Tab-separated table of N, CA and C in Angstrom:
chain	number	residue	atom	x	y	z
N	1	MET	N	0.711	-52.877	7.574
N	1	MET	CA	0.146	-51.611	8.009
N	1	MET	C	0.452	-51.350	9.473
N	2	HIS	N	0.444	-52.422	10.296
N	2	HIS	CA	0.674	-52.253	11.722
N	2	HIS	C	2.104	-51.814	12.021
N	3	ARG	N	3.045	-52.206	11.199
N	3	ARG	CA	4.434	-51.828	11.484
N	3	ARG	C	4.686	-50.340	11.231
N	4	PHE	N	3.828	-49.667	10.463
N	4	PHE	CA	3.987	-48.236	10.213
N	4	PHE	C	3.276	-47.382	11.254
N	5	ARG	N	2.392	-47.971	12.012
N	5	ARG	CA	1.595	-47.218	12.974
N	5	ARG	C	2.478	-46.536	14.018
N	6	GLY	N	3.465	-47.227	14.551
N	6	GLY	CA	4.347	-46.659	15.578
N	6	GLY	C	5.126	-45.448	15.076
N	7	PRO	N	5.847	-45.562	13.943
N	7	PRO	CA	6.588	-44.406	13.431
N	7	PRO	C	5.681	-43.243	13.044
N	8	ILE	N	4.516	-43.543	12.489
N	8	ILE	CA	3.597	-42.467	12.110
N	8	ILE	C	3.091	-41.741	13.345
N	9	LEU	N	2.744	-42.489	14.379
N	9	LEU	CA	2.298	-41.887	15.630
N	9	LEU	C	3.406	-41.043	16.241
N	10	CYS	N	4.623	-41.549	16.183
N	10	CYS	CA	5.772	-40.817	16.726
N	10	CYS	C	5.981	-39.498	15.975
N	11	LEU	N	5.908	-39.521	14.645
N	11	LEU	CA	6.049	-38.301	13.847
N	11	LEU	C	4.942	-37.303	14.161
N	12	PHE	N	3.728	-37.801	14.322
N	12	PHE	CA	2.605	-36.937	14.656
N	12	PHE	C	2.835	-36.228	15.986
N	13	LEU	N	3.273	-36.979	16.988
N	13	LEU	CA	3.517	-36.397	18.309
N	13	LEU	C	4.670	-35.403	18.276
N	14	LEU	N	5.722	-35.717	17.540
N	14	LEU	CA	6.847	-34.789	17.426
N	14	LEU	C	6.434	-33.491	16.746
N	15	SER	N	5.635	-33.591	15.701
N	15	SER	CA	5.203	-32.373	15.011
N	15	SER	C	4.290	-31.540	15.901
N	16	ALA	N	3.486	-32.172	16.719
N	16	ALA	CA	2.619	-31.437	17.643
N	16	ALA	C	3.443	-30.699	18.683
N	17	CYS	N	4.510	-31.320	19.167
N	17	CYS	CA	5.379	-30.683	20.155
N	17	CYS	C	6.195	-29.563	19.532
N	18	ALA	N	6.583	-29.718	18.285
N	18	ALA	CA	7.432	-28.734	17.617
N	18	ALA	C	6.699	-27.449	17.294
N	19	SER	N	5.389	-27.481	17.296
N	19	SER	CA	4.641	-26.278	16.951
N	19	SER	C	4.764	-25.201	18.015
N	20	GLY	N	5.181	-25.555	19.214
N	20	GLY	CA	5.407	-24.569	20.261
N	20	GLY	C	4.136	-24.161	20.965
N	21	ALA	N	4.334	-23.413	22.020
N	21	ALA	CA	3.198	-22.941	22.807
N	21	ALA	C	2.539	-21.770	22.100
N	22	PRO	N	1.254	-21.607	22.261
N	22	PRO	CA	0.587	-20.464	21.651
N	22	PRO	C	1.058	-19.165	22.299
N	23	ARG	N	1.055	-18.101	21.503
N	23	ARG	CA	1.471	-16.792	22.006
N	23	ARG	C	0.371	-16.207	22.882
N	24	SER	N	0.804	-15.498	23.913
N	24	SER	CA	-0.184	-14.803	24.728
N	24	SER	C	-0.679	-13.598	23.947
N	25	SER	N	-1.850	-13.122	24.266
N	25	SER	CA	-2.432	-12.023	23.501
N	25	SER	C	-1.642	-10.735	23.647
N	26	GLY	N	-0.874	-10.571	24.716
N	26	GLY	CA	-0.101	-9.355	24.914
N	26	GLY	C	1.275	-9.385	24.289
N	27	GLU	N	1.689	-10.536	23.787
N	27	GLU	CA	3.028	-10.673	23.227
N	27	GLU	C	3.077	-10.093	21.815
N	28	GLN	N	4.053	-9.202	21.563
N	28	GLN	CA	4.225	-8.578	20.260
N	28	GLN	C	4.878	-9.542	19.284
N	29	ARG	N	4.479	-9.498	18.042
N	29	ARG	CA	5.086	-10.294	16.992
N	29	ARG	C	5.854	-9.369	16.071
N	30	TYR	N	7.079	-9.730	15.714
N	30	TYR	CA	7.911	-8.921	14.838
N	30	TYR	C	7.384	-8.989	13.413
N	31	ASP	N	7.275	-7.842	12.769
N	31	ASP	CA	6.876	-7.770	11.372
N	31	ASP	C	7.914	-6.929	10.646
N	32	ALA	N	8.611	-7.517	9.705
N	32	ALA	CA	9.687	-6.831	8.987
N	32	ALA	C	9.173	-5.681	8.132
N	33	ARG	N	7.867	-5.612	7.905
N	33	ARG	CA	7.298	-4.555	7.065
N	33	ARG	C	6.725	-3.388	7.855
N	34	VAL	N	6.765	-3.469	9.187
N	34	VAL	CA	6.127	-2.437	10.011
N	34	VAL	C	7.034	-2.040	11.169
N	35	ILE	N	7.095	-0.740	11.445
N	35	ILE	CA	7.701	-0.235	12.681
N	35	ILE	C	6.530	0.230	13.534
N	36	THR	N	6.356	-0.395	14.670
N	36	THR	CA	5.193	-0.142	15.523
N	36	THR	C	5.373	1.110	16.384
N	37	ALA	N	4.278	1.548	16.992
N	37	ALA	CA	4.320	2.694	17.899
N	37	ALA	C	5.247	2.418	19.077
N	38	ASP	N	5.263	1.187	19.579
N	38	ASP	CA	6.166	0.831	20.679
N	38	ASP	C	7.621	0.962	20.253
N	39	GLU	N	7.945	0.492	19.056
N	39	GLU	CA	9.315	0.609	18.562
N	39	GLU	C	9.704	2.069	18.379
N	40	VAL	N	8.766	2.882	17.917
N	40	VAL	CA	9.024	4.315	17.741
N	40	VAL	C	9.334	4.953	19.084
N	41	SER	N	8.513	4.669	20.093
N	41	SER	CA	8.690	5.311	21.402
N	41	SER	C	9.962	4.858	22.112
N	42	GLU	N	10.429	3.644	21.828
N	42	GLU	CA	11.637	3.125	22.473
N	42	GLU	C	12.918	3.481	21.727
N	43	SER	N	12.804	4.048	20.553
N	43	SER	CA	13.975	4.319	19.722
N	43	SER	C	14.670	5.625	20.120
N	44	PRO	N	16.005	5.654	20.044
N	44	PRO	CA	16.738	6.893	20.302
N	44	PRO	C	16.790	7.815	19.082
N	45	ALA	N	16.203	7.408	17.976
N	45	ALA	CA	16.259	8.190	16.736
N	45	ALA	C	15.560	9.531	16.904
N	46	ARG	N	16.061	10.532	16.182
N	46	ARG	CA	15.466	11.872	16.217
N	46	ARG	C	14.522	12.118	15.055
N	47	ASN	N	14.811	11.483	13.913
N	47	ASN	CA	13.942	11.661	12.753
N	47	ASN	C	13.624	10.301	12.132
N	48	ALA	N	12.702	10.303	11.189
N	48	ALA	CA	12.235	9.047	10.598
N	48	ALA	C	13.340	8.325	9.827
N	49	PHE	N	14.262	9.075	9.225
N	49	PHE	CA	15.368	8.431	8.509
N	49	PHE	C	16.226	7.630	9.481
N	50	GLU	N	16.593	8.242	10.609
N	50	GLU	CA	17.387	7.534	11.617
N	50	GLU	C	16.629	6.319	12.155
N	51	LEU	N	15.332	6.468	12.342
N	51	LEU	CA	14.501	5.373	12.839
N	51	LEU	C	14.556	4.174	11.894
N	52	VAL	N	14.333	4.432	10.614
N	52	VAL	CA	14.364	3.357	9.622
N	52	VAL	C	15.770	2.780	9.507
N	53	GLN	N	16.770	3.648	9.530
N	53	GLN	CA	18.157	3.194	9.422
N	53	GLN	C	18.534	2.283	10.591
N	54	LEU	N	18.037	2.597	11.779
N	54	LEU	CA	18.328	1.781	12.962
N	54	LEU	C	17.546	0.468	12.987
N	55	LEU	N	16.252	0.538	12.681
N	55	LEU	CA	15.375	-0.616	12.880
N	55	LEU	C	15.131	-1.468	11.637
N	56	ARG	N	15.081	-0.865	10.457
N	56	ARG	CA	14.813	-1.608	9.222
N	56	ARG	C	15.685	-1.060	8.087
N	57	PRO	N	17.016	-1.169	8.194
N	57	PRO	CA	17.906	-0.582	7.182
N	57	PRO	C	17.682	-1.124	5.772
N	58	ALA	N	17.180	-2.324	5.636
N	58	ALA	CA	16.938	-2.894	4.300
N	58	ALA	C	15.894	-2.088	3.525
N	59	TRP	N	15.019	-1.366	4.226
N	59	TRP	CA	14.017	-0.554	3.546
N	59	TRP	C	14.645	0.531	2.690
N	60	LEU	N	15.834	0.972	3.049
N	60	LEU	CA	16.487	2.071	2.341
N	60	LEU	C	17.253	1.600	1.110
N	61	GLN	N	17.291	0.308	0.881
N	61	GLN	CA	17.977	-0.250	-0.288
N	61	GLN	C	16.956	-0.518	-1.381
N	62	LYS	N	17.287	-0.095	-2.589
N	62	LYS	CA	16.382	-0.313	-3.714
N	62	LYS	C	16.186	-1.799	-3.951
N	63	LYS	N	14.946	-2.148	-4.205
N	63	LYS	CA	14.592	-3.525	-4.537
N	63	LYS	C	13.725	-3.492	-5.784
N	64	GLY	N	13.534	-4.618	-6.375
N	64	GLY	CA	12.646	-4.687	-7.525
N	64	GLY	C	13.407	-4.633	-8.827
N	65	ALA	N	12.653	-4.531	-9.894
N	65	ALA	CA	13.231	-4.572	-11.238
N	65	ALA	C	13.930	-3.261	-11.577
N	66	TYR	N	15.052	-3.391	-12.233
N	66	TYR	CA	15.769	-2.237	-12.755
N	66	TYR	C	15.613	-2.247	-14.265
N	67	SER	N	15.443	-1.098	-14.833
N	67	SER	CA	15.398	-1.017	-16.287
N	67	SER	C	16.429	0.007	-16.735
N	68	PHE	N	16.768	-0.030	-17.998
N	68	PHE	CA	17.762	0.894	-18.531
N	68	PHE	C	17.308	2.325	-18.274
N	69	GLY	N	18.192	3.115	-17.710
N	69	GLY	CA	17.870	4.506	-17.424
N	69	GLY	C	16.985	4.691	-16.203
N	70	ASP	N	16.834	3.649	-15.406
N	70	ASP	CA	15.980	3.735	-14.217
N	70	ASP	C	16.648	4.600	-13.162
N	71	ASP	N	16.077	5.745	-12.899
N	71	ASP	CA	16.602	6.599	-11.832
N	71	ASP	C	15.577	6.723	-10.708
N	72	GLY	N	14.595	5.834	-10.702
N	72	GLY	CA	13.559	5.852	-9.678
N	72	GLY	C	14.133	5.547	-8.308
N	73	ASP	N	13.382	5.857	-7.292
N	73	ASP	CA	13.825	5.646	-5.927
N	73	ASP	C	12.659	5.113	-5.117
N	74	ILE	N	12.939	4.746	-3.904
N	74	ILE	CA	11.893	4.390	-2.961
N	74	ILE	C	11.133	5.683	-2.671
N	75	VAL	N	9.821	5.628	-2.694
N	75	VAL	CA	9.009	6.829	-2.502
N	75	VAL	C	8.506	6.872	-1.065
N	76	VAL	N	8.578	8.061	-0.459
N	76	VAL	CA	8.137	8.252	0.924
N	76	VAL	C	6.811	9.002	0.934
N	77	TYR	N	5.885	8.508	1.741
N	77	TYR	CA	4.586	9.147	1.935
N	77	TYR	C	4.405	9.461	3.409
N	78	LEU	N	3.869	10.635	3.693
N	78	LEU	CA	3.482	11.015	5.049
N	78	LEU	C	1.970	11.170	5.039
N	79	ASP	N	1.282	10.284	5.731
N	79	ASP	CA	-0.188	10.292	5.740
N	79	ASP	C	-0.754	10.327	4.318
N	80	ASP	N	-0.223	9.494	3.451
N	80	ASP	CA	-0.665	9.345	2.062
N	80	ASP	C	-0.346	10.542	1.170
N	81	VAL	N	0.490	11.463	1.640
N	81	VAL	CA	0.946	12.584	0.826
N	81	VAL	C	2.381	12.294	0.405
N	82	ARG	N	2.624	12.312	-0.901
N	82	ARG	CA	3.956	12.012	-1.425
N	82	ARG	C	4.941	13.095	-0.997
N	83	MET	N	6.043	12.658	-0.356
N	83	MET	CA	7.050	13.590	0.157
N	83	MET	C	8.314	13.604	-0.696
N	84	GLY	N	8.613	12.508	-1.388
N	84	GLY	CA	9.830	12.417	-2.188
N	84	GLY	C	10.539	11.104	-1.936
N	85	GLY	N	11.873	11.131	-2.040
N	85	GLY	CA	12.686	9.940	-1.831
N	85	GLY	C	13.011	9.736	-0.364
N	86	PRO	N	13.895	8.784	-0.078
N	86	PRO	CA	14.245	8.467	1.312
N	86	PRO	C	14.766	9.649	2.129
N	87	ASP	N	15.422	10.617	1.485
N	87	ASP	CA	15.915	11.780	2.235
N	87	ASP	C	14.784	12.592	2.860
N	88	ALA	N	13.573	12.473	2.332
N	88	ALA	CA	12.423	13.177	2.914
N	88	ALA	C	12.151	12.706	4.337
N	89	LEU	N	12.593	11.498	4.666
N	89	LEU	CA	12.411	10.979	6.030
N	89	LEU	C	13.149	11.827	7.061
N	90	ARG	N	14.216	12.496	6.642
N	90	ARG	CA	15.005	13.339	7.564
N	90	ARG	C	14.197	14.530	8.079
N	91	GLN	N	13.169	14.931	7.348
N	91	GLN	CA	12.350	16.090	7.727
N	91	GLN	C	11.248	15.744	8.731
N	92	ILE	N	11.062	14.464	8.999
N	92	ILE	CA	9.949	14.030	9.854
N	92	ILE	C	10.480	13.643	11.229
N	93	GLU	N	10.100	14.395	12.247
N	93	GLU	CA	10.551	14.110	13.611
N	93	GLU	C	9.849	12.863	14.146
N	94	VAL	N	10.599	12.063	14.881
N	94	VAL	CA	10.051	10.829	15.456
N	94	VAL	C	8.887	11.140	16.390
N	95	SER	N	8.951	12.237	17.094
N	95	SER	CA	7.881	12.586	18.035
N	95	SER	C	6.550	12.844	17.329
N	96	ALA	N	6.592	13.068	16.016
N	96	ALA	CA	5.377	13.365	15.261
N	96	ALA	C	4.739	12.133	14.633
N	97	LEU	N	5.335	10.944	14.828
N	97	LEU	CA	4.789	9.782	14.138
N	97	LEU	C	4.425	8.646	15.076
N	98	THR	N	3.526	7.794	14.597
N	98	THR	CA	3.090	6.638	15.390
N	98	THR	C	3.523	5.315	14.784
N	99	GLY	N	3.900	5.312	13.539
N	99	GLY	CA	4.334	4.073	12.907
N	99	GLY	C	4.833	4.312	11.506
N	100	VAL	N	5.504	3.304	10.978
N	100	VAL	CA	6.043	3.364	9.626
N	100	VAL	C	5.828	1.992	8.997
N	101	ARG	N	5.516	1.996	7.716
N	101	ARG	CA	5.239	0.739	7.010
N	101	ARG	C	5.982	0.736	5.682
N	102	PHE	N	6.536	-0.426	5.323
N	102	PHE	CA	7.168	-0.580	4.013
N	102	PHE	C	6.233	-1.344	3.097
N	103	LEU	N	6.053	-0.832	1.895
N	103	LEU	CA	5.246	-1.511	0.888
N	103	LEU	C	6.160	-1.919	-0.260
N	104	ASP	N	6.120	-3.178	-0.635
N	104	ASP	CA	6.923	-3.624	-1.771
N	104	ASP	C	6.357	-2.995	-3.044
N	105	ALA	N	7.033	-3.204	-4.167
N	105	ALA	CA	6.649	-2.552	-5.420
N	105	ALA	C	5.199	-2.841	-5.805
N	106	VAL	N	4.781	-4.076	-5.692
N	106	VAL	CA	3.413	-4.448	-6.081
N	106	VAL	C	2.391	-3.760	-5.179
N	107	SER	N	2.604	-3.803	-3.875
N	107	SER	CA	1.671	-3.175	-2.930
N	107	SER	C	1.652	-1.663	-3.095
N	108	ALA	N	2.828	-1.060	-3.302
N	108	ALA	CA	2.910	0.393	-3.472
N	108	ALA	C	2.191	0.833	-4.745
N	109	GLN	N	2.362	0.083	-5.827
N	109	GLN	CA	1.694	0.445	-7.073
N	109	GLN	C	0.185	0.250	-6.972
N	110	ALA	N	-0.245	-0.751	-6.234
N	110	ALA	CA	-1.682	-0.963	-6.046
N	110	ALA	C	-2.298	0.170	-5.235
N	111	ARG	N	-1.562	0.677	-4.266
N	111	ARG	CA	-2.100	1.726	-3.392
N	111	ARG	C	-1.929	3.128	-3.964
N	112	PHE	N	-0.733	3.409	-4.527
N	112	PHE	CA	-0.406	4.777	-4.929
N	112	PHE	C	-0.282	4.979	-6.438
N	113	GLY	N	-0.356	3.924	-7.228
N	113	GLY	CA	-0.224	4.055	-8.675
N	113	GLY	C	1.163	3.666	-9.155
N	114	LEU	N	1.404	3.839	-10.447
N	114	LEU	CA	2.677	3.445	-11.045
N	114	LEU	C	3.833	4.288	-10.507
N	115	SER	N	5.036	4.002	-10.969
N	115	SER	CA	6.270	4.703	-10.561
N	115	SER	C	6.693	4.348	-9.138
N	116	HIS	N	6.517	3.099	-8.762
N	116	HIS	CA	6.959	2.627	-7.447
N	116	HIS	C	7.732	1.322	-7.603
N	117	ALA	N	8.638	1.283	-8.566
N	117	ALA	CA	9.367	0.053	-8.890
N	117	ALA	C	10.203	-0.461	-7.724
N	118	HIS	N	10.536	0.422	-6.777
N	118	HIS	CA	11.370	0.021	-5.641
N	118	HIS	C	10.606	0.040	-4.324
N	119	GLY	N	9.303	0.220	-4.394
N	119	GLY	CA	8.494	0.209	-3.190
N	119	GLY	C	8.264	1.596	-2.618
N	120	ALA	N	7.660	1.631	-1.442
N	120	ALA	CA	7.343	2.896	-0.780
N	120	ALA	C	7.438	2.725	0.726
N	121	ILE	N	7.742	3.829	1.389
N	121	ILE	CA	7.741	3.882	2.847
N	121	ILE	C	6.614	4.821	3.240
N	122	GLN	N	5.679	4.306	4.004
N	122	GLN	CA	4.514	5.081	4.427
N	122	GLN	C	4.665	5.422	5.904
N	123	VAL	N	4.720	6.710	6.197
N	123	VAL	CA	4.848	7.192	7.571
N	123	VAL	C	3.465	7.620	8.050
N	124	ILE	N	3.089	7.153	9.226
N	124	ILE	CA	1.789	7.507	9.797
N	124	ILE	C	2.030	8.466	10.956
N	125	SER	N	1.485	9.668	10.825
N	125	SER	CA	1.712	10.678	11.861
N	125	SER	C	0.655	10.586	12.949
N	126	ARG	N	0.936	11.257	14.051
N	126	ARG	CA	-0.008	11.284	15.170
N	126	ARG	C	-1.308	11.979	14.776
N	127	ARG	N	-1.233	12.963	13.915
N	127	ARG	CA	-2.438	13.714	13.556
N	127	ARG	C	-3.387	12.927	12.658
N	128	SER	N	-2.892	11.848	12.017
N	128	SER	CA	-3.765	11.064	11.140
N	128	SER	C	-4.662	10.120	11.930
N	129	ARG	N	-4.405	9.930	13.180
N	129	ARG	CA	-5.178	8.973	13.991
N	129	ARG	C	-6.359	9.617	14.613
């Protein structure tokens, strides 16, 4: 038992060091599912489509299950109002929004109901706050 104590202690100390320093409270953390107000204000994009295309292009690609005859698309919501497919993002000026969130198929169906096989993009406008 004593011969394992040294290596075990060494592994414990290495794992403690590898965890890194704690983040300061002001430090932003990247979230692949959210475009923050700071990212919106720093972006050169003119509309929400350009914003998503620049910062989270994977959101515009269909994900999830495909079925025969599936012509569904990613659904866009502005303040919980259904706007249509991804092209609806072109109608929303960046100056009018505070954030954007991507919901996968399961989360979108839980929030908005069925017909969200490829997820949803939820745009939060300044007036909703």
